[in-house]
Amino acid sequence: MSMGTLEKLAVLADGAKYDVSCASSGVNKHNRGGIGNSKSFGICHTWSADGRCVSLLKILLTNYCIYNCNYCVNRNQNDIPRASFTPREVADLTIQFYRRNYIEGLFLSSGIERSPNHTMERIYQVLDILRHEYHFYGYIHVKVIPGADPALVNKTGLLADRMSINIEQPTEQSLKLLAPQKTLPVLFAPMNQIHHQMTQNASERKIFRHVQKFVPAGQSTQMIVGASKDSDLSIIKATETLYNRFQLKRVYYSAYVPVNEGPNLPALSTSPPLLREHRLYQADWLLRFYSFKADEIVNEQSPFLDTDFDPKISWALRNMQLFPLEINQASYEELLRIPGVGVTSAQRIIRQRRLGNISYNHLKKMGVVLKRAKYFITCQGCYYGGIPAESALVRQALTPVAKPVQLCLF
C-alpha cells in the first residue's frame, strides 16, 4: 500500500535524527480547532554566520539503502518501514512549510538507493526545483553521496549553501570492520573536489563579479563516537587532518546510539557516550580557536580525554611548569592557554593592557572565570590561588564537591 506524504515524512524525518549536523527539536501538540501545528519530527535548528538561529526541515530523501553499515539504522538488512520521496514532493513540502513559517531552510540527507549517481541526481533535482522553479533563496544543506559523478557534485554545489560528507569512522580499520563497502579514499574524493572548487570559486569571484557561488557556507562532516574501539586520539587526529587538508567548517560528533546487534558493536543496552561526545566538542573547540595541536590534547600515553575536566584544564594540569603566567605580560597565545580565559576575554586583556596594568579585580569584569584561572595566573606579581601551584593540589581544588544525597528510609 502506498504511503501518504505525512506517513513518509514521519518515517524519513525519524531516519534523519541520527545525523547531528543540527539538533532535532519540536513537540507533539494536538490542534483542537486553532491554528498552527507542531510535530516531534522534521524540524531542527542551525546557526548562521551572524549568530541567528535558523529552523530547517530535516529529512531523508529515502531510507532505502544498498549499503549495510553495521552502525546505521537504515542498513539494508534491517526490517524497518521504508519510504522514498520524489524530488517534487520534497520541494513542495519545503515550500509549504516555509509559507507556514515553520522553517527557513532545508537539511536534506539520503540513503543510497540503487546507486550513488541515481541518489545524487535526485538530490540535485530537489534543489533545481526549489531554486529555479520556486525561486527559493533560503538556506539549503545537502549530503554528498560518495562515489557520485563529480559533475553531479559540481552542479549541486552551485545550488546548495553547505554540503557534507559523513566519514562516520576515523580510521580505515574501523570502516573495514563496520562499513566494509566504504573506504576513506572514496569518502575523501568529494571532499577534495569541493575544497578545490571552493578555492577556485573564491579566486574567480575576485576577478569576475557575477560568478555563481559554489557551496558558500563550506563543507562539514560527522564521526560516530563509541561504535568502534577507536580512541579519542584517533578521532582528534582525524579531525585535525580534515581541518588542515580540506578546510572544513565543522566536524560533528555523534554519540553512538545502539540500534543494531553485531559482534563488532556495543551491546544494545549500552548508553550513548554523551560525556565523551561533549569532551570531543571541547577538544574540537581548542583545535579551531585556541591554536592547540592534537598531540597536545591527547597522546599515546593518554589516548582518551579526561572525563573529570575539560581538555584545556587537563592540558594545564599536565603542564604546571608553564604556570603561573603574569596576566600583564603573557602573549595573546599564552593567555588562550589559561583555563578560565576565553577568546573574548583574552582580546579584552590585550586591549586593556595598552591603557595600563590590569588588576585582579578587573579580570572578572573582562569575562575571566576566576574560580579556574586563579590557580594559573599572577596579577601584578601576586598569586591568588591560595594553594601552591602544584598539579595534584590544583586538581583537588578544581574537583567539584559531591552533592549530599538523601538516603532512602525504606
Short mmCIF file of C-alpha atoms in Angstrom, two decimals:
data_model
loop_
_atom_site.label_atom_id
_atom_site.label_comp_id
_atom_site.label_asym_id
_atom_site.label_seq_id
_atom_site.Cartn_x
_atom_site.Cartn_y
_atom_site.Cartn_z
CA MET A 1 0.00 0.00 0.00
CA SER A 2 1.40 3.37 -0.92
CA MET A 3 2.18 5.83 1.86
CA GLY A 4 0.76 9.31 2.21
CA THR A 5 3.03 12.32 2.43
CA LEU A 6 2.70 12.66 6.21
CA GLU A 7 3.47 8.96 6.73
CA LYS A 8 6.57 9.30 4.54
CA LEU A 9 7.55 12.42 6.46
CA ALA A 10 7.28 10.57 9.78
CA VAL A 11 9.49 7.70 8.52
CA LEU A 12 12.10 9.83 6.76
CA ALA A 13 12.36 12.53 9.44
CA ASP A 14 12.82 9.81 12.07
CA GLY A 15 15.61 8.28 9.96
CA ALA A 16 17.37 11.65 9.75
CA LYS A 17 17.51 12.25 13.52
CA TYR A 18 20.82 10.37 13.91
CA ASP A 19 22.60 12.98 11.82
CA VAL A 20 23.83 15.57 14.31
CA SER A 21 24.81 18.37 11.97
CA CYS A 22 21.92 20.10 13.66
CA ALA A 23 19.83 19.10 16.66
CA SER A 24 16.25 17.90 16.31
CA SER A 25 13.55 19.70 18.20
CA GLY A 26 9.78 20.07 18.23
CA VAL A 27 6.89 18.80 20.31
CA ASN A 28 3.70 16.85 19.83
CA LYS A 29 0.67 19.06 20.31
CA HIS A 30 -2.93 18.40 19.36
CA ASN A 31 -4.63 21.10 17.37
CA ARG A 32 -8.16 21.48 18.82
CA GLY A 33 -9.64 23.79 16.27
CA GLY A 34 -6.98 26.50 16.47
CA ILE A 35 -4.31 27.41 14.01
CA GLY A 36 -0.79 26.01 13.60
CA ASN A 37 0.62 22.54 14.02
CA SER A 38 3.68 21.00 15.62
CA LYS A 39 5.27 17.59 15.26
CA SER A 40 8.13 16.00 17.14
CA PHE A 41 9.95 15.27 13.91
CA GLY A 42 11.29 17.12 10.97
CA ILE A 43 12.34 20.50 12.35
CA CYS A 44 15.88 21.24 13.50
CA HIS A 45 17.98 24.33 14.04
CA THR A 46 21.27 25.63 12.83
CA TRP A 47 23.09 28.92 13.33
CA SER A 48 24.04 31.35 10.61
CA ALA A 49 27.36 33.19 10.48
CA ASP A 50 25.86 36.23 12.21
CA GLY A 51 24.54 34.13 15.10
CA ARG A 52 20.89 33.86 14.04
CA CYS A 53 19.08 30.60 14.78
CA VAL A 54 17.58 29.17 11.59
CA SER A 55 14.89 26.46 11.56
CA LEU A 56 15.36 23.73 8.96
CA LEU A 57 13.22 20.93 7.60
CA LYS A 58 15.45 17.92 8.30
CA ILE A 59 14.57 14.81 6.32
CA LEU A 60 15.91 11.95 4.26
CA LEU A 61 15.09 11.73 0.57
CA THR A 62 14.88 7.97 1.07
CA ASN A 63 15.79 5.42 3.73
CA TYR A 64 16.24 2.64 1.19
CA CYS A 65 19.96 1.87 1.10
CA ILE A 66 22.13 -0.54 -0.83
CA TYR A 67 24.80 -0.39 1.88
CA ASN A 68 24.94 -2.47 5.03
CA CYS A 69 26.84 -0.31 7.53
CA ASN A 70 26.69 -2.06 10.90
CA TYR A 71 26.02 1.13 12.92
CA CYS A 72 23.24 2.51 10.71
CA VAL A 73 19.54 2.16 11.45
CA ASN A 74 18.82 2.32 7.69
CA ARG A 75 21.16 -0.57 6.73
CA ASN A 76 19.63 -2.79 4.07
CA GLN A 77 19.31 -5.82 6.37
CA ASN A 78 17.10 -4.02 8.91
CA ASP A 79 13.39 -4.73 8.85
CA ILE A 80 12.06 -1.19 9.25
CA PRO A 81 9.37 0.84 7.46
CA ARG A 82 10.85 2.14 4.21
CA ALA A 83 9.80 5.18 2.25
CA SER A 84 11.06 7.41 -0.51
CA PHE A 85 10.12 10.93 -1.52
CA THR A 86 10.16 12.11 -5.11
CA PRO A 87 12.17 15.32 -5.68
CA ARG A 88 8.89 17.13 -6.36
CA GLU A 89 7.43 16.01 -3.02
CA VAL A 90 10.48 17.28 -1.07
CA ALA A 91 10.42 20.61 -2.89
CA ASP A 92 6.66 21.04 -2.35
CA LEU A 93 6.95 20.13 1.35
CA THR A 94 9.77 22.63 1.83
CA ILE A 95 7.80 25.43 0.22
CA GLN A 96 4.60 24.59 2.12
CA PHE A 97 6.48 24.52 5.44
CA TYR A 98 8.23 27.75 4.55
CA ARG A 99 4.98 29.52 3.66
CA ARG A 100 3.51 28.45 7.01
CA ASN A 101 6.58 29.94 8.72
CA TYR A 102 7.61 26.55 10.19
CA ILE A 103 11.07 26.64 8.64
CA GLU A 104 13.58 28.88 6.93
CA GLY A 105 15.61 26.25 5.10
CA LEU A 106 16.21 22.59 4.25
CA PHE A 107 18.61 19.92 5.55
CA LEU A 108 18.45 17.01 3.10
CA SER A 109 20.24 13.70 3.56
CA SER A 110 19.58 10.32 2.00
CA GLY A 111 20.21 6.61 1.97
CA ILE A 112 21.82 5.34 -1.20
CA GLU A 113 19.06 3.98 -3.42
CA ARG A 114 20.11 1.96 -6.50
CA SER A 115 23.45 3.78 -6.95
CA PRO A 116 25.35 6.90 -5.80
CA ASN A 117 24.68 8.64 -9.12
CA HIS A 118 20.94 7.89 -9.02
CA THR A 119 20.61 9.32 -5.49
CA MET A 120 22.83 12.35 -6.15
CA GLU A 121 20.84 13.16 -9.29
CA ARG A 122 17.58 13.13 -7.28
CA ILE A 123 19.09 15.40 -4.63
CA TYR A 124 20.11 17.78 -7.42
CA GLN A 125 16.57 17.71 -8.82
CA VAL A 126 15.18 18.81 -5.43
CA LEU A 127 17.49 21.83 -5.42
CA ASP A 128 16.80 22.57 -9.06
CA ILE A 129 13.03 22.74 -8.44
CA LEU A 130 13.47 24.85 -5.29
CA ARG A 131 15.96 27.31 -6.75
CA HIS A 132 14.74 27.64 -10.35
CA GLU A 133 11.01 26.88 -10.19
CA TYR A 134 10.04 28.21 -6.75
CA HIS A 135 12.88 30.77 -6.65
CA PHE A 136 13.62 29.73 -3.06
CA TYR A 137 16.67 31.55 -1.72
CA GLY A 138 16.65 30.06 1.80
CA TYR A 139 19.46 28.03 3.38
CA ILE A 140 19.96 24.51 1.97
CA HIS A 141 22.35 21.92 3.38
CA VAL A 142 22.65 18.65 1.44
CA LYS A 143 24.63 15.45 1.80
CA VAL A 144 27.02 14.46 -0.93
CA ILE A 145 26.84 10.80 -1.89
CA PRO A 146 30.39 9.34 -2.00
CA GLY A 147 31.07 7.71 -5.35
CA ALA A 148 28.76 10.05 -7.28
CA ASP A 149 29.94 11.60 -10.54
CA PRO A 150 31.96 14.81 -9.88
CA ALA A 151 29.80 16.64 -12.44
CA LEU A 152 26.72 15.92 -10.31
CA VAL A 153 28.52 17.15 -7.19
CA ASN A 154 29.56 20.29 -9.05
CA LYS A 155 26.11 21.30 -10.28
CA THR A 156 24.54 20.50 -6.89
CA GLY A 157 27.20 22.62 -5.15
CA LEU A 158 26.22 25.61 -7.28
CA LEU A 159 22.71 25.46 -5.77
CA ALA A 160 23.46 24.41 -2.16
CA ASP A 161 24.70 26.60 0.69
CA ARG A 162 26.51 23.85 2.56
CA MET A 163 27.48 20.29 1.64
CA SER A 164 28.69 17.49 3.87
CA ILE A 165 30.15 14.02 3.52
CA ASN A 166 29.95 11.89 6.66
CA ILE A 167 33.08 9.78 7.14
CA GLU A 168 31.48 8.22 10.29
CA GLN A 169 34.68 6.40 11.39
CA PRO A 170 38.12 7.97 11.91
CA THR A 171 40.25 5.10 10.58
CA GLU A 172 40.30 2.76 7.61
CA GLN A 173 40.38 -0.22 10.01
CA SER A 174 37.11 0.84 11.66
CA LEU A 175 35.46 1.34 8.28
CA LYS A 176 36.53 -2.15 7.15
CA LEU A 177 35.08 -3.57 10.34
CA LEU A 178 31.77 -1.67 10.45
CA ALA A 179 31.19 -0.35 6.91
CA PRO A 180 33.15 -2.59 4.53
CA GLN A 181 31.52 -1.04 1.44
CA LYS A 182 33.13 2.32 2.25
CA THR A 183 36.77 3.41 2.17
CA LEU A 184 38.41 6.65 3.25
CA PRO A 185 39.80 7.44 -0.25
CA VAL A 186 36.27 7.25 -1.71
CA LEU A 187 34.94 9.47 1.10
CA PHE A 188 37.81 11.94 0.74
CA ALA A 189 37.43 12.30 -3.05
CA PRO A 190 34.30 14.55 -2.99
CA MET A 191 35.72 16.48 0.00
CA ASN A 192 38.81 17.20 -2.04
CA GLN A 193 36.74 18.20 -5.08
CA ILE A 194 34.58 20.59 -3.03
CA HIS A 195 37.64 22.11 -1.34
CA HIS A 196 39.40 22.78 -4.65
CA GLN A 197 36.26 24.15 -6.31
CA MET A 198 35.55 26.45 -3.35
CA THR A 199 39.11 27.78 -3.55
CA GLN A 200 38.85 28.25 -7.31
CA ASN A 201 35.41 29.88 -6.98
CA ALA A 202 36.73 32.36 -4.40
CA SER A 203 39.58 33.34 -6.73
CA GLU A 204 37.25 33.77 -9.71
CA ARG A 205 34.85 35.92 -7.71
CA LYS A 206 37.68 38.37 -7.01
CA ILE A 207 38.06 38.90 -10.77
CA PHE A 208 34.57 38.35 -12.16
CA ARG A 209 31.74 39.95 -10.24
CA HIS A 210 28.87 37.72 -11.37
CA VAL A 211 30.43 34.27 -10.92
CA GLN A 212 27.91 31.95 -9.25
CA LYS A 213 28.86 30.98 -5.69
CA PHE A 214 29.89 27.39 -5.01
CA VAL A 215 28.98 26.00 -1.54
CA PRO A 216 29.29 29.43 0.10
CA ALA A 217 28.73 28.08 3.64
CA GLY A 218 31.52 25.49 3.29
CA GLN A 219 31.54 21.76 3.96
CA SER A 220 31.32 19.64 7.12
CA THR A 221 31.41 16.02 8.23
CA GLN A 222 30.37 13.77 11.09
CA MET A 223 32.03 10.98 13.07
CA ILE A 224 30.22 8.41 15.21
CA VAL A 225 31.72 8.09 18.70
CA GLY A 226 31.62 4.78 20.52
CA ALA A 227 30.56 2.38 17.74
CA SER A 228 34.16 1.19 17.30
CA LYS A 229 37.07 0.94 19.73
CA ASP A 230 38.86 3.97 18.30
CA SER A 231 40.49 6.16 20.92
CA ASP A 232 39.94 9.89 21.31
CA LEU A 233 43.49 10.28 19.99
CA SER A 234 42.43 8.67 16.67
CA ILE A 235 39.32 10.84 16.46
CA ILE A 236 41.10 14.12 17.26
CA LYS A 237 43.98 13.30 14.91
CA ALA A 238 41.48 12.58 12.13
CA THR A 239 39.69 15.84 12.94
CA GLU A 240 42.91 17.84 12.75
CA THR A 241 43.75 16.24 9.40
CA LEU A 242 40.30 17.08 8.00
CA TYR A 243 40.53 20.72 9.09
CA ASN A 244 44.03 21.12 7.65
CA ARG A 245 43.54 19.16 4.43
CA PHE A 246 40.02 20.17 3.38
CA GLN A 247 39.45 23.39 5.36
CA LEU A 248 36.18 22.02 6.77
CA LYS A 249 33.85 24.40 8.58
CA ARG A 250 32.90 21.85 11.22
CA VAL A 251 33.45 18.27 12.30
CA TYR A 252 30.45 16.96 14.23
CA TYR A 253 30.50 14.08 16.70
CA SER A 254 27.56 11.78 17.27
CA ALA A 255 27.45 9.57 20.37
CA TYR A 256 26.56 6.12 19.06
CA VAL A 257 23.01 5.07 19.89
CA PRO A 258 22.90 1.25 19.79
CA VAL A 259 20.31 0.38 17.18
CA ASN A 260 21.76 -2.85 15.77
CA GLU A 261 23.21 -6.04 17.19
CA GLY A 262 26.55 -7.32 15.99
CA PRO A 263 29.83 -8.88 17.16
CA ASN A 264 31.73 -5.66 16.48
CA LEU A 265 29.20 -3.30 18.08
CA PRO A 266 28.45 -2.31 21.70
CA ALA A 267 25.56 -4.17 23.34
CA LEU A 268 22.08 -2.79 22.79
CA SER A 269 21.88 -1.93 26.50
CA THR A 270 24.94 0.35 26.26
CA SER A 271 24.23 4.02 26.96
CA PRO A 272 25.34 6.56 24.33
CA PRO A 273 28.72 8.07 25.39
CA LEU A 274 27.35 11.60 25.77
CA LEU A 275 30.09 12.88 28.11
CA ARG A 276 32.77 11.63 25.72
CA GLU A 277 30.96 13.39 22.85
CA HIS A 278 30.90 16.59 24.93
CA ARG A 279 34.63 16.38 25.67
CA LEU A 280 35.37 15.84 21.97
CA TYR A 281 33.44 19.01 21.10
CA GLN A 282 35.52 20.89 23.70
CA ALA A 283 38.73 19.47 22.18
CA ASP A 284 37.47 20.43 18.71
CA TRP A 285 36.99 24.00 20.00
CA LEU A 286 40.63 24.03 21.18
CA LEU A 287 41.80 22.96 17.72
CA ARG A 288 39.77 25.60 15.90
CA PHE A 289 40.04 28.66 18.13
CA TYR A 290 42.87 28.16 20.64
CA SER A 291 45.70 27.01 18.31
CA PHE A 292 46.12 23.67 20.09
CA LYS A 293 47.56 20.69 18.24
CA ALA A 294 46.03 17.23 18.53
CA ASP A 295 49.21 15.87 20.19
CA GLU A 296 48.90 18.46 22.96
CA ILE A 297 45.33 17.46 23.83
CA VAL A 298 45.85 13.67 23.85
CA ASN A 299 48.86 11.50 23.19
CA GLU A 300 49.95 7.87 23.05
CA GLN A 301 50.38 7.78 26.85
CA SER A 302 46.89 9.24 27.46
CA PRO A 303 44.82 8.37 24.34
CA PHE A 304 41.44 9.20 25.95
CA LEU A 305 40.22 12.59 27.17
CA ASP A 306 39.88 13.15 30.90
CA THR A 307 36.21 12.86 31.79
CA ASP A 308 36.63 14.80 35.06
CA PHE A 309 37.91 18.02 33.48
CA ASP A 310 37.62 19.78 30.16
CA PRO A 311 40.61 19.25 27.80
CA LYS A 312 42.08 22.70 28.46
CA ILE A 313 42.26 22.19 32.24
CA SER A 314 43.65 18.68 31.71
CA TRP A 315 46.39 20.10 29.47
CA ALA A 316 47.21 22.82 32.04
CA LEU A 317 47.40 20.28 34.89
CA ARG A 318 49.86 18.20 32.83
CA ASN A 319 51.97 21.29 32.16
CA MET A 320 52.03 23.12 35.51
CA GLN A 321 55.70 24.02 34.89
CA LEU A 322 54.39 26.68 32.44
CA PHE A 323 52.27 28.36 35.13
CA PRO A 324 51.52 30.74 36.78
CA LEU A 325 51.56 33.28 33.94
CA GLU A 326 51.67 37.01 34.64
CA ILE A 327 48.47 38.41 33.18
CA ASN A 328 50.12 41.77 32.34
CA GLN A 329 52.97 40.19 30.36
CA ALA A 330 51.64 36.99 28.75
CA SER A 331 51.24 36.98 24.98
CA TYR A 332 47.79 36.52 23.38
CA GLU A 333 48.64 32.89 22.57
CA GLU A 334 49.70 32.26 26.18
CA LEU A 335 46.53 33.89 27.54
CA LEU A 336 44.43 31.49 25.46
CA ARG A 337 46.10 28.56 27.24
CA ILE A 338 44.99 29.71 30.70
CA PRO A 339 41.90 27.82 31.96
CA GLY A 340 39.07 30.28 32.51
CA VAL A 341 40.30 32.68 29.82
CA GLY A 342 38.41 32.56 26.52
CA VAL A 343 38.97 34.23 23.17
CA THR A 344 36.87 37.28 24.04
CA SER A 345 38.41 37.82 27.48
CA ALA A 346 41.95 37.37 26.07
CA GLN A 347 41.24 40.05 23.47
CA ARG A 348 39.88 42.37 26.17
CA ILE A 349 43.02 41.84 28.28
CA ILE A 350 45.27 42.71 25.32
CA ARG A 351 43.24 45.88 24.58
CA GLN A 352 43.16 46.97 28.22
CA ARG A 353 46.92 46.49 28.68
CA ARG A 354 47.52 49.23 26.09
CA LEU A 355 45.93 51.65 28.57
CA GLY A 356 47.51 50.42 31.77
CA ASN A 357 48.19 47.46 34.05
CA ILE A 358 45.30 45.14 34.87
CA SER A 359 44.42 44.38 38.48
CA TYR A 360 42.93 41.11 39.75
CA ASN A 361 39.57 42.83 40.33
CA HIS A 362 39.43 43.88 36.67
CA LEU A 363 39.60 40.32 35.39
CA LYS A 364 36.10 39.26 36.39
CA LYS A 365 34.64 42.25 34.55
CA MET A 366 36.54 41.13 31.45
CA GLY A 367 34.80 37.73 31.50
CA VAL A 368 37.63 35.69 33.07
CA VAL A 369 36.34 32.74 35.13
CA LEU A 370 38.47 33.36 38.23
CA LYS A 371 37.50 30.19 40.09
CA ARG A 372 39.52 28.31 37.45
CA ALA A 373 42.03 30.94 36.31
CA LYS A 374 43.31 31.95 39.78
CA TYR A 375 45.49 28.81 40.07
CA PHE A 376 47.26 29.56 36.78
CA ILE A 377 47.96 33.31 36.86
CA THR A 378 49.65 36.08 38.74
CA CYS A 379 48.38 39.63 38.52
CA GLN A 380 50.85 42.48 39.16
CA GLY A 381 53.16 39.85 40.67
CA CYS A 382 50.61 38.46 43.15
CA TYR A 383 49.28 34.88 43.14
CA TYR A 384 45.65 34.48 44.29
CA GLY A 385 45.27 30.70 44.17
CA GLY A 386 45.64 30.24 47.93
CA ILE A 387 47.42 26.89 47.49
CA PRO A 388 50.80 26.00 45.95
CA ALA A 389 50.57 25.84 42.12
CA GLU A 390 51.15 22.07 42.03
CA SER A 391 49.22 19.72 39.76
CA ALA A 392 47.84 17.39 42.46
CA LEU A 393 46.70 20.23 44.73
CA VAL A 394 45.13 22.25 41.91
CA ARG A 395 43.37 19.14 40.58
CA GLN A 396 41.93 18.52 44.03
CA ALA A 397 40.83 22.15 44.37
CA LEU A 398 39.11 22.12 40.96
CA THR A 399 37.30 18.82 41.54
CA PRO A 400 33.62 19.60 42.19
CA VAL A 401 32.41 18.69 45.66
CA ALA A 402 29.91 15.84 45.50
CA LYS A 403 26.42 16.95 46.45
CA PRO A 404 24.97 15.19 49.51
CA VAL A 405 22.26 12.69 48.65
CA GLN A 406 19.28 11.97 50.86
CA LEU A 407 19.28 8.26 51.62
CA CYS A 408 16.06 6.36 51.18
CA LEU A 409 14.50 5.39 54.52
CA PHE A 410 12.51 2.50 53.08
#
